[in-house]
Coordinates of C-alpha atoms and ligand atoms in Angstrom, one line a residue:
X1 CA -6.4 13.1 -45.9
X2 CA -8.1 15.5 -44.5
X3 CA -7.6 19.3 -44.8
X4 CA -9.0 21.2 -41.5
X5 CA -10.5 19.2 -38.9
X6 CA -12.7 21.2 -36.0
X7 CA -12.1 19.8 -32.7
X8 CA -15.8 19.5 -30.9
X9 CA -14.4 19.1 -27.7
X10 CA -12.3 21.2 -25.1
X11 CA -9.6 19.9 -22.5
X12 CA -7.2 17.7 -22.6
X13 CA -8.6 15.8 -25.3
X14 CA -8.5 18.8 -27.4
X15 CA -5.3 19.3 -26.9
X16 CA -4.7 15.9 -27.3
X17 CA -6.1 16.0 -30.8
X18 CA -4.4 19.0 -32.2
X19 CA -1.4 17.0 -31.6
X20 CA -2.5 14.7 -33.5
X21 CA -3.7 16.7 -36.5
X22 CA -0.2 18.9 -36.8
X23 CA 2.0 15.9 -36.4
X24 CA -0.4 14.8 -39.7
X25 CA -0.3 18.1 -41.1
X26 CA -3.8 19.0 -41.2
X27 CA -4.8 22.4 -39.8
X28 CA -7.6 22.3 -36.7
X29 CA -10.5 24.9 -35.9
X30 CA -10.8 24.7 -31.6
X31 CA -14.6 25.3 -30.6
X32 CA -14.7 27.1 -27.1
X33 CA -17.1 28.5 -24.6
X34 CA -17.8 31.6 -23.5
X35 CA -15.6 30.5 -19.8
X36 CA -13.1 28.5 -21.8
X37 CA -11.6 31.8 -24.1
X38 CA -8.2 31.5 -22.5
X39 CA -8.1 27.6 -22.8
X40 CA -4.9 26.0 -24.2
X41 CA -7.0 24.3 -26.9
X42 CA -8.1 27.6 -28.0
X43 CA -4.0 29.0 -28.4
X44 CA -2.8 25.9 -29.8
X45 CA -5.8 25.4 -33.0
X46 CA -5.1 27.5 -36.2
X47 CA -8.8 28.7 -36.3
X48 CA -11.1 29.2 -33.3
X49 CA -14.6 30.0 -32.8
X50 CA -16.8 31.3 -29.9
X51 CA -19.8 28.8 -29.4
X52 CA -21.9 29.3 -26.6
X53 CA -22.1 30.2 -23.2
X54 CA -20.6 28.1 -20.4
X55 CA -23.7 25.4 -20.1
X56 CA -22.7 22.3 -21.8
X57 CA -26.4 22.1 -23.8
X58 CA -25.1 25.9 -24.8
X59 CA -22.2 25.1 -26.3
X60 CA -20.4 21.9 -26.5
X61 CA -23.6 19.8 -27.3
X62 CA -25.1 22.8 -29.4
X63 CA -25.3 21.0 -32.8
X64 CA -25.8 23.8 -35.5
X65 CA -23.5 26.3 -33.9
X66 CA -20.9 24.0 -34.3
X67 CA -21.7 22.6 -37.6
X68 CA -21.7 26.4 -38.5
X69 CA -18.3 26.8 -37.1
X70 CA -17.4 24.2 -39.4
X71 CA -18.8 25.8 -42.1
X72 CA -17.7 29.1 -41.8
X73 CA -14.0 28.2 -41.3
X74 CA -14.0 25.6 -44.4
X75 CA -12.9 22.4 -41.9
X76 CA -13.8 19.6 -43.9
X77 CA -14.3 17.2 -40.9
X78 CA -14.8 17.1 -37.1
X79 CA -13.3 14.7 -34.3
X80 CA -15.8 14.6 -31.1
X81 CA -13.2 13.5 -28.7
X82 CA -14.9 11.9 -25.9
X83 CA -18.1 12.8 -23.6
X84 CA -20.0 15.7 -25.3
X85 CA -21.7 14.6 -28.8
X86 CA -18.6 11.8 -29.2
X87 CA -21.5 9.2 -29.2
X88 CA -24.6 11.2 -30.4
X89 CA -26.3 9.9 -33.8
X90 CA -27.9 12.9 -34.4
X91 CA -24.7 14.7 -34.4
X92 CA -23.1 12.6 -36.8
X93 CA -26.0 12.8 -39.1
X94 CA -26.0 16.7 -39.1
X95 CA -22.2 16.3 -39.8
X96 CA -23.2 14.1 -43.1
X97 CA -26.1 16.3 -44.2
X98 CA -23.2 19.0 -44.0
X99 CA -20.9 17.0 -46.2
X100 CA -18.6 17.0 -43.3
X101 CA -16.4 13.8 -42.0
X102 CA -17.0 13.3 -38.9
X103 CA -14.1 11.0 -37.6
X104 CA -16.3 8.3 -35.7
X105 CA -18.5 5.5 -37.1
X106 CA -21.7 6.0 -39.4
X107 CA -25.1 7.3 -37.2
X108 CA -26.5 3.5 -37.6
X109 CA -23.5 2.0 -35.9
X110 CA -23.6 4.7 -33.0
X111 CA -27.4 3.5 -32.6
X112 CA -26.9 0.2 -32.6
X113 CA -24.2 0.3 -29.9
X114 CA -25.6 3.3 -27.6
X115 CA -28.7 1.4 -27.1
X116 CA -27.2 -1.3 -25.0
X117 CA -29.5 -4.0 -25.0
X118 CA -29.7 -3.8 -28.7
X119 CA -25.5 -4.3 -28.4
X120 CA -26.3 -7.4 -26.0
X121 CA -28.4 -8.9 -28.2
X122 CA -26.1 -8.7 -31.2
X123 CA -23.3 -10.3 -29.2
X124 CA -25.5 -12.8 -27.7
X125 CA -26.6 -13.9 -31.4
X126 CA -22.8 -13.9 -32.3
X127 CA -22.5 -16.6 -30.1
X128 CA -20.0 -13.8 -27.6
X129 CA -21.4 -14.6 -23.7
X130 CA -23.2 -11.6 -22.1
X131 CA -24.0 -11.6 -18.5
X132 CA -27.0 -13.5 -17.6
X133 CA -30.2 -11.1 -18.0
X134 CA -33.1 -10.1 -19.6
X135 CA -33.8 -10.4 -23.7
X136 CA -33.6 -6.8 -24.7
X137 CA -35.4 -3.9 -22.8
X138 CA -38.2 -4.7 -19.9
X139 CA -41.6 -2.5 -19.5
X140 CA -43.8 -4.5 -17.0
X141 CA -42.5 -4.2 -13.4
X142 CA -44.1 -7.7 -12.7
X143 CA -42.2 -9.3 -15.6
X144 CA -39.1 -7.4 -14.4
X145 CA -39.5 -9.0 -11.4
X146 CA -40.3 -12.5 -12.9
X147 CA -36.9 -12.3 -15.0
X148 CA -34.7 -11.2 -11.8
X149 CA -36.2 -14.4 -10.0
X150 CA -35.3 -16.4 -12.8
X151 CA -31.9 -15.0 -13.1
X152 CA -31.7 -14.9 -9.1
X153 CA -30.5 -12.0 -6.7
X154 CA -28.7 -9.7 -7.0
X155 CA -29.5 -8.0 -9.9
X156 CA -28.3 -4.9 -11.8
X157 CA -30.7 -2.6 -13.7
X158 CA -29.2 -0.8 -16.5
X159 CA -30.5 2.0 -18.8
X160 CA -30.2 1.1 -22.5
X161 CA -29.2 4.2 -23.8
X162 CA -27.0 4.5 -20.1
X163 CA -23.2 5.9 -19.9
X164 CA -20.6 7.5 -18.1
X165 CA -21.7 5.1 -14.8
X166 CA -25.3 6.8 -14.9
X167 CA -28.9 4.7 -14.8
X168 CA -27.7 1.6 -13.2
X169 CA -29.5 0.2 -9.6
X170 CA -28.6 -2.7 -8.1
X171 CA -31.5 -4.5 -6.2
X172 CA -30.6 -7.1 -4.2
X173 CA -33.7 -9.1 -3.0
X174 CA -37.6 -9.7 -4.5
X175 CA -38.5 -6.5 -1.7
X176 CA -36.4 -3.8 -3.3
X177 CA -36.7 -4.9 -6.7
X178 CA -39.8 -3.0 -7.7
X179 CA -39.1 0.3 -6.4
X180 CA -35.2 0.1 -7.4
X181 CA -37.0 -0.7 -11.4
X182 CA -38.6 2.1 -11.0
X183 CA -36.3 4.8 -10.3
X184 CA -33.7 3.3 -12.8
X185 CA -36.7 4.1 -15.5
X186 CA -37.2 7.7 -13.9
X187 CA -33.1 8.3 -13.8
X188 CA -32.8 6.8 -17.4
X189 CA -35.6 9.3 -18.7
X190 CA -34.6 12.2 -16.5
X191 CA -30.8 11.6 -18.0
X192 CA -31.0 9.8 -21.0
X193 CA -34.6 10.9 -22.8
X194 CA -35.5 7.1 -22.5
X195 CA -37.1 4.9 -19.8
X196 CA -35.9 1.5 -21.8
X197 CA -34.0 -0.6 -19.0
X198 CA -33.3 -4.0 -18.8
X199 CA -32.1 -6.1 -16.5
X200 CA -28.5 -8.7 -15.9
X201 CA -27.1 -10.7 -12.9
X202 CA -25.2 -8.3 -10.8
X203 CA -21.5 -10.2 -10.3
X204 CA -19.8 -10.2 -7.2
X205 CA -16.2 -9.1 -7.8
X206 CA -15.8 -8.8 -11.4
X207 CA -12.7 -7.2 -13.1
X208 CA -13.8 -4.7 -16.2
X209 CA -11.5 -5.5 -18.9
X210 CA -11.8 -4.0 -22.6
X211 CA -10.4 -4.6 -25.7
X212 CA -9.0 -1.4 -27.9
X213 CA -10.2 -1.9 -31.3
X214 CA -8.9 -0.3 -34.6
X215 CA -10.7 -1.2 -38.0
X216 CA -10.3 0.0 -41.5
X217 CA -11.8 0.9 -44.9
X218 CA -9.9 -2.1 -46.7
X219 CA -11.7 -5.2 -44.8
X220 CA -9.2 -4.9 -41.7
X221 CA -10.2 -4.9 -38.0
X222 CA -7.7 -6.1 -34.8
X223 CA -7.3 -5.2 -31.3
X224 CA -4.6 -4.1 -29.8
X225 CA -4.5 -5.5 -26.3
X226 CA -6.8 -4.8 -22.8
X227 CA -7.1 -2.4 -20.4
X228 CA -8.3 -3.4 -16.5
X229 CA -10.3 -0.8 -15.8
X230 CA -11.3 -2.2 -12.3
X231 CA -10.6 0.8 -10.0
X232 CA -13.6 2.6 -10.4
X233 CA -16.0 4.5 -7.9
X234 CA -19.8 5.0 -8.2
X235 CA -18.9 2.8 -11.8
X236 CA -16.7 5.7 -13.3
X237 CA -13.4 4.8 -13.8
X238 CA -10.4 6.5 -11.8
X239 CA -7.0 4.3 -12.7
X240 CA -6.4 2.1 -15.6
X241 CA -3.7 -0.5 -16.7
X242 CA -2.2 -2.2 -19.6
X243 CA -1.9 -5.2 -19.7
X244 CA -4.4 -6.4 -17.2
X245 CA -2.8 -8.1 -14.4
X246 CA -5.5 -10.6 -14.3
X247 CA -4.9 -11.9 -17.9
X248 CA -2.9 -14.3 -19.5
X249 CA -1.7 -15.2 -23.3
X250 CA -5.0 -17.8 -23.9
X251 CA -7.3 -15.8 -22.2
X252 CA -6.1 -12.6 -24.3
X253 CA -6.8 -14.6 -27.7
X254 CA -10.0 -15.8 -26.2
X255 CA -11.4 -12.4 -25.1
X256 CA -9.2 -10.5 -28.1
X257 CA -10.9 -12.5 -31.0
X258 CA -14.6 -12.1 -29.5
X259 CA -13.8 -8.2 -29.5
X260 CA -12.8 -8.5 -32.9
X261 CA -15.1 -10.9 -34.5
X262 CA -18.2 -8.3 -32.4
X263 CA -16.4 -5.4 -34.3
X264 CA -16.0 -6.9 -37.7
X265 CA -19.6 -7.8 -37.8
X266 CA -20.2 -4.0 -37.7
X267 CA -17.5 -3.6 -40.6
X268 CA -15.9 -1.3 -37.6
X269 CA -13.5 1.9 -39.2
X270 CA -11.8 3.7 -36.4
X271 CA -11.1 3.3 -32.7
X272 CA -13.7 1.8 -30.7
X273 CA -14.0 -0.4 -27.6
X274 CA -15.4 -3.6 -26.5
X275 CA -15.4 -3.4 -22.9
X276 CA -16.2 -6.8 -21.2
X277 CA -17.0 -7.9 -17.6
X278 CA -14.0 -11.1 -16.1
X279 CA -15.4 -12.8 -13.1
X280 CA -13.7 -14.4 -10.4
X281 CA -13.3 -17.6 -12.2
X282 CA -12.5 -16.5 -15.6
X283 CA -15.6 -16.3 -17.3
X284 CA -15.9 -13.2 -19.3
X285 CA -19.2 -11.4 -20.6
X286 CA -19.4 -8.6 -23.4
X287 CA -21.0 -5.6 -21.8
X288 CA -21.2 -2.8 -24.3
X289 CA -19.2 -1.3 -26.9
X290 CA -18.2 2.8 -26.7
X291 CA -17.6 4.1 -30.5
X292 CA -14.9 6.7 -29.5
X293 CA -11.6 7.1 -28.7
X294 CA -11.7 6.8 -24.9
X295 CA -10.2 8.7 -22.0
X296 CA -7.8 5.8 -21.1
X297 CA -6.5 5.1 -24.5
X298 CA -3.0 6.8 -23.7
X299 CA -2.3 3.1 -21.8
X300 CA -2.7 1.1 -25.0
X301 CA -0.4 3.8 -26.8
X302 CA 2.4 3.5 -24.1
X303 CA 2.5 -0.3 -24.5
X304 CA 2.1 -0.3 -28.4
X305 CA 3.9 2.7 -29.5
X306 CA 1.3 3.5 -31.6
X307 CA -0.5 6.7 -32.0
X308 CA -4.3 5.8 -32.0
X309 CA -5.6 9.5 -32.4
X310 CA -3.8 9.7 -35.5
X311 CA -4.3 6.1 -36.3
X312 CA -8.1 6.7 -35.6
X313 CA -8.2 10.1 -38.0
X314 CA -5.8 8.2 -40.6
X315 CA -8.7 5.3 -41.3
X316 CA -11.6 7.6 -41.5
X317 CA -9.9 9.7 -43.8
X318 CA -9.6 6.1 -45.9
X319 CA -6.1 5.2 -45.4
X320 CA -4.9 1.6 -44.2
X321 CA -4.0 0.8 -40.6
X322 CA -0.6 1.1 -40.6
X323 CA 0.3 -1.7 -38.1
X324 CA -1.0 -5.2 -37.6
X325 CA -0.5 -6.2 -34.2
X326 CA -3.7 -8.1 -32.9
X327 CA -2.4 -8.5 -29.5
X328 CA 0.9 -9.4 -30.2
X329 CA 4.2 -7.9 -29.0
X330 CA 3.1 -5.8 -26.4
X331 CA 6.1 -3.9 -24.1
X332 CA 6.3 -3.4 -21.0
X333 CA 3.3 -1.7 -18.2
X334 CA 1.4 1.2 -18.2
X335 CA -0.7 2.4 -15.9
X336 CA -2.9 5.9 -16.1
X337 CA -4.3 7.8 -13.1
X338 CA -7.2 10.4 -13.4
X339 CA -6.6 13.5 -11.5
X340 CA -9.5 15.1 -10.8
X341 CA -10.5 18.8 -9.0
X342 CA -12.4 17.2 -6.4
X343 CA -12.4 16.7 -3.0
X344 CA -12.3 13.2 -1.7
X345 CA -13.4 14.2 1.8
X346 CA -16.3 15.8 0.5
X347 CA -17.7 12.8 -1.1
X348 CA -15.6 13.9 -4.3
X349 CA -17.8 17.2 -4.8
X350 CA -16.3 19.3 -7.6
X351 CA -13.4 21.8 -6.3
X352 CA -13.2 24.7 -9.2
X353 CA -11.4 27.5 -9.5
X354 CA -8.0 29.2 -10.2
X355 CA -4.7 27.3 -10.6
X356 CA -2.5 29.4 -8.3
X357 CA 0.5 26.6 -8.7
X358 CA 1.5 24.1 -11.0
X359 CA 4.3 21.9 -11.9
X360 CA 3.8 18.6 -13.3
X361 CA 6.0 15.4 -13.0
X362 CA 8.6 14.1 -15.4
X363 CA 11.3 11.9 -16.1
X364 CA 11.3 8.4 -17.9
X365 CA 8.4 6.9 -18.8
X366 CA 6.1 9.8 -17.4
X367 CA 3.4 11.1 -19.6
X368 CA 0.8 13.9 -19.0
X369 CA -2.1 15.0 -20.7
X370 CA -3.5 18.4 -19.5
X371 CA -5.2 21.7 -20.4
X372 CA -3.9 23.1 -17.4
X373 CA -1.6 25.7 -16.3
X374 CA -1.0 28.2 -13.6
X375 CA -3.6 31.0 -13.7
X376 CA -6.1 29.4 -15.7
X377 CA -9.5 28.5 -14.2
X378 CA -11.8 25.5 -14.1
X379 CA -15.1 26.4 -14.8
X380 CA -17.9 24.4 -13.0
X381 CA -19.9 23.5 -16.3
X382 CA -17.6 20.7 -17.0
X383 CA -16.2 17.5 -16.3
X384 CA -13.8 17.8 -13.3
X385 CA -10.8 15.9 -15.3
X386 CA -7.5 17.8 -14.8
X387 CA -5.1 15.6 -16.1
X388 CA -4.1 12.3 -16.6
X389 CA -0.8 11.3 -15.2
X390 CA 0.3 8.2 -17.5
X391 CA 3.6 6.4 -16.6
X392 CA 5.1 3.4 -18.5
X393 CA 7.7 0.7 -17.0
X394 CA 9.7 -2.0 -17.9
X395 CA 7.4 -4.2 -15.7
X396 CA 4.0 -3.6 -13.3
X397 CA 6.8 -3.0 -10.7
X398 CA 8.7 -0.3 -12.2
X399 CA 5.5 1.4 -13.5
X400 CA 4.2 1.7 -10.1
X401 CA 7.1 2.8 -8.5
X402 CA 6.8 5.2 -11.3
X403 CA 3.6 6.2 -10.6
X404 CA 4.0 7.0 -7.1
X405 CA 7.5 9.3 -7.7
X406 CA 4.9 11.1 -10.1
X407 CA 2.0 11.5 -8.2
X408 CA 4.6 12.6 -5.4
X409 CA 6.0 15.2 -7.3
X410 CA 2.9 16.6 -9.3
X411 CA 2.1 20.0 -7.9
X412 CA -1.1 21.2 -8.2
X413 CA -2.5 24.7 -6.1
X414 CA -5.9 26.6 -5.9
X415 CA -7.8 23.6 -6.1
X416 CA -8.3 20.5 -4.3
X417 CA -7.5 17.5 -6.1
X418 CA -7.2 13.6 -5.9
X419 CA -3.8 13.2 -6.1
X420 CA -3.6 12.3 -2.7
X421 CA -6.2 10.0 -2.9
X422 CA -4.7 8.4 -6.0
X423 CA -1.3 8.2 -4.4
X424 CA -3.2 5.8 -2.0
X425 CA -4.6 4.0 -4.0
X426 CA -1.5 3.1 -5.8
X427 CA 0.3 2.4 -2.6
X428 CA -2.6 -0.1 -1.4
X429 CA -1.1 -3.5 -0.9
X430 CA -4.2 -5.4 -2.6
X431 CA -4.0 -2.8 -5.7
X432 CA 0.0 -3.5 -5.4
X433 CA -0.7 -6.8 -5.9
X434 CA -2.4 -6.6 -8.7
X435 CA -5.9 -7.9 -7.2
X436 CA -8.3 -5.1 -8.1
X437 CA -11.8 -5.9 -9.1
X438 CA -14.7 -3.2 -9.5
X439 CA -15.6 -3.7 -5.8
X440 CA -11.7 -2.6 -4.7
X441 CA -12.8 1.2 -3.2
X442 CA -16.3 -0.3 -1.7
X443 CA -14.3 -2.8 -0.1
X444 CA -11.8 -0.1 1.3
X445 CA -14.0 2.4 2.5
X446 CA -10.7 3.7 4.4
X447 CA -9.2 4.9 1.3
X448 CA -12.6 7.2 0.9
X449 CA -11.9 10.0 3.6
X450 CA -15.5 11.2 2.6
X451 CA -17.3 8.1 4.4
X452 CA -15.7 9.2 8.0
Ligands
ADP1 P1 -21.4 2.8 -18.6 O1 -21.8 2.7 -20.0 O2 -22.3 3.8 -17.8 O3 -20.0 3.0 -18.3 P2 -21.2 0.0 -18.2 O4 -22.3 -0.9 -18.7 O5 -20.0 0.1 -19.0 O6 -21.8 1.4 -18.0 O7 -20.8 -0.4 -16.7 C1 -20.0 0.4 -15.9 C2 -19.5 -0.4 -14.7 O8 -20.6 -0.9 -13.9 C3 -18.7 -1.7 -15.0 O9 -17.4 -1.4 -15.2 C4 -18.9 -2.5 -13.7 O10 -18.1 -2.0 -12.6 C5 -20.4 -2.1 -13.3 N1 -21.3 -3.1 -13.8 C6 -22.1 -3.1 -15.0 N2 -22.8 -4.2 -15.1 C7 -22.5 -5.0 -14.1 C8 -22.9 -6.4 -13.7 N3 -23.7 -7.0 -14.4 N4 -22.3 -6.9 -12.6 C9 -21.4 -6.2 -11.9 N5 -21.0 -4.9 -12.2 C10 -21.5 -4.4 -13.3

């Protein structure tokens, strides 16, 4: 095991991670920025070191000062978290020239998976469906165009080296084809250093499921059930669920072993994700894979029991996968809400500042991850993720019920943030019932007080 792992990351994941590490008895070095000194992940790590100023590309994605910090504190490995370098190759290539573990895959694997058509194509030869599109990345507007025809209207053009909902356009008709293919190359460069987009049949009310996959160093690789990640807006996630209430016990196997046979091909150590598009009548298509430990992996933990951070750190460091579930014996519902400082009405524009109030929910089943507290401040470098109120039932039932008395009683002052919004959401009778797709918020526009 390891000895000192540096946390490259700051928030709730952070925090979420030092848990991890002292309930495995290894010591943690937090990273921090110049606006984050009095962050919780700073008080809680053994070690800490000063990185940068507040700018992301500063600090948080500055590659030598944070191998240095690793260096000069003696942490023999470093977990990325999520966002920030979590999914950069040259990051965990600096990490190896450094002799340092970093707990994710090999650079190669990251490659291969963060360019997404190169992850299509691998699936596709696999024999796992992908959504109807293009064969690999598309230069030539006119053969663009040629391939949407074929494929028929409407499409969706995605950047390869896309994430986090960024460098997709949907076109839905010959006319705005061209111009929409060319800003999707000009937002992939701008965002991602790369014009390469290609192009897939946009579906009409798909639900995003994806499989949670843990893998070993001892020839062992399983999932351990879906999330429905359908509740999104602009394509980012804002609620997730386990299990997905559009699933059933064949479909689970079906989708479960193509998530597992895509990840064993890969000889896949750690936590990853297969994430895969459901449509309307059942079909499913592998979309990507994300090689991290993702924001909405605390759902999978409430209905398994098991730890996956530690799980995750446990299998880099060598060690066996202490469970073998594969899908089976999952309990109960969870369902996770993002709370965000934002302001709905405001077309969600960012809302920091100082905490002036805070108290969050309990009782049964309630679960929340934060690096908040009253008097500390968001800074308005960051990702506006407050917390993540996660609540577990007996059944979808109870864990809404749940949900609401939480969201009810979660009080949070100085900023403005989506509770309320969330609370909605939760309450809607079509989200109630279990019938979300990705189209749910464009379809209820009413639940957006922005739009009015
Ligand atoms: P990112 O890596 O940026 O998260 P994804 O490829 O995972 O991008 O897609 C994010 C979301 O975009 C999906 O969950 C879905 O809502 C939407 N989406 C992506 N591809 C399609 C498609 N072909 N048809 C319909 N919706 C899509």
């Amino acid at each position: 095991m390891f000895k000192k792992i540096l946390i490259a990351n700051r928030g709730e994941i952070a925090l979420r991670v030092i848990r991890a590490c002292r309930e495995l008895g290894v010591a943690t070095v937090a990273v921090y920025s110049e606006p984050d000194q009095e962050s919780l992940h700073v008080r809680f790590a053994d070690d800490d070191v000063c990185i940068g100023p507040g700018p992301s590309r500063l600090s948080y994605l500055n590659i030598p000062g944070i191998i240095a910090a690793a260096e000069i504190t003696g942490a023999d490995a470093i977990h990325p978290g999520y966002g920030f370098l979590a999914e950069s190759p040259e990051f965990a290539e600096a990490c190896a020239e450094s002799k340092i573990t970093f707990i994710g895959p090999p650079a190669e694997q990251i490659r291969l998976m963060g360019d997404k058509a190169a992850a299509r194509k691998l699936a596709k030869d696999m024999g796992v469906p992908v959504v109807p599109g293009s064969n690999g990345s598309i230069e030539n507007p006119a053969e663009a165009l040629k391939t949407a025809e074929e494929i028929g209207f409407p499409v969706i053009i995605k950047a390869a080296a896309g994430g986090g909902g960024k460098g997709m356009r949907v076109a839905d008709d010959a006319e705005s084809f061209t111009h929409a293919f060319q800003l999707a190359r000009n937002e992939a460069l701008a965002a991602f250093g790369s014009a390469s987009v290609y192009v897939e049949k946009y579906l009409s009310a798909p639900r995003h499921i994806e499989f949670q996959i843990m893998g070993d160093k001892h020839g062992r690789v399983m999932h351990v059930g879906e999330r429905d990640c359908s509740v999104q807006r602009r394509h980012q996630k804002l609620i997730e669920e386990a299990p997905s209430p559009g699933m059933n016990k064949e479909l689970r196997a079906r989708m479960g072993d193509a998530a597992v046979e895509l990840a064993s091909s890969i000889e896949y150590v750690g936590a990853g994700t297969i994430e895969f598009l459901l449509d309307e009548d059942g079909r499913f298509y592998f979309m990507e894979m994300n090689t991290r430990i993702q924001v909405e992996h605390t759902v999978t933990e409430m209905t398994t029991n098991f730890d996956l951070v530690k799980e995750q750190i446990r299998t880099v460091a060598g060690e066996k996968l202490s469970f073998c579930l594969n899908g089976g014996s999952l309990r109960g519902h969870a369902i996770e809400c993002r709370v965000n400082a934002e302001d709905p009405r405001r077309d969600f524009q960012p809302c920091p500042g100082t905490i002036t109030a805070y108290h969050p929910p309990g009782g049964p089943g309630v679960r929340v991850d934060t690096h908040i507290y009253q008097g500390c401040t968001i800074p308005p470098y960051y990702d506006s993720l407050i917390a993540k109120v996660i609540v577990h039932g007996l059944n979808r039932e109870e864990a809404l019920a749940r949900m609401t008395q939480a969201l009810d009683s979660f009080i949070v002052e100085g900023v403005t943030t989506t509770i309320p919004f969330l609370r909605a959401v939760i309450c809607h009778p079509e989200f109630a019932a279990g019938a979300v797709d990705t189209k749910f918020l464009e379809r209820h526009k009413d639940l957006l007080p922005a739009a009015e």
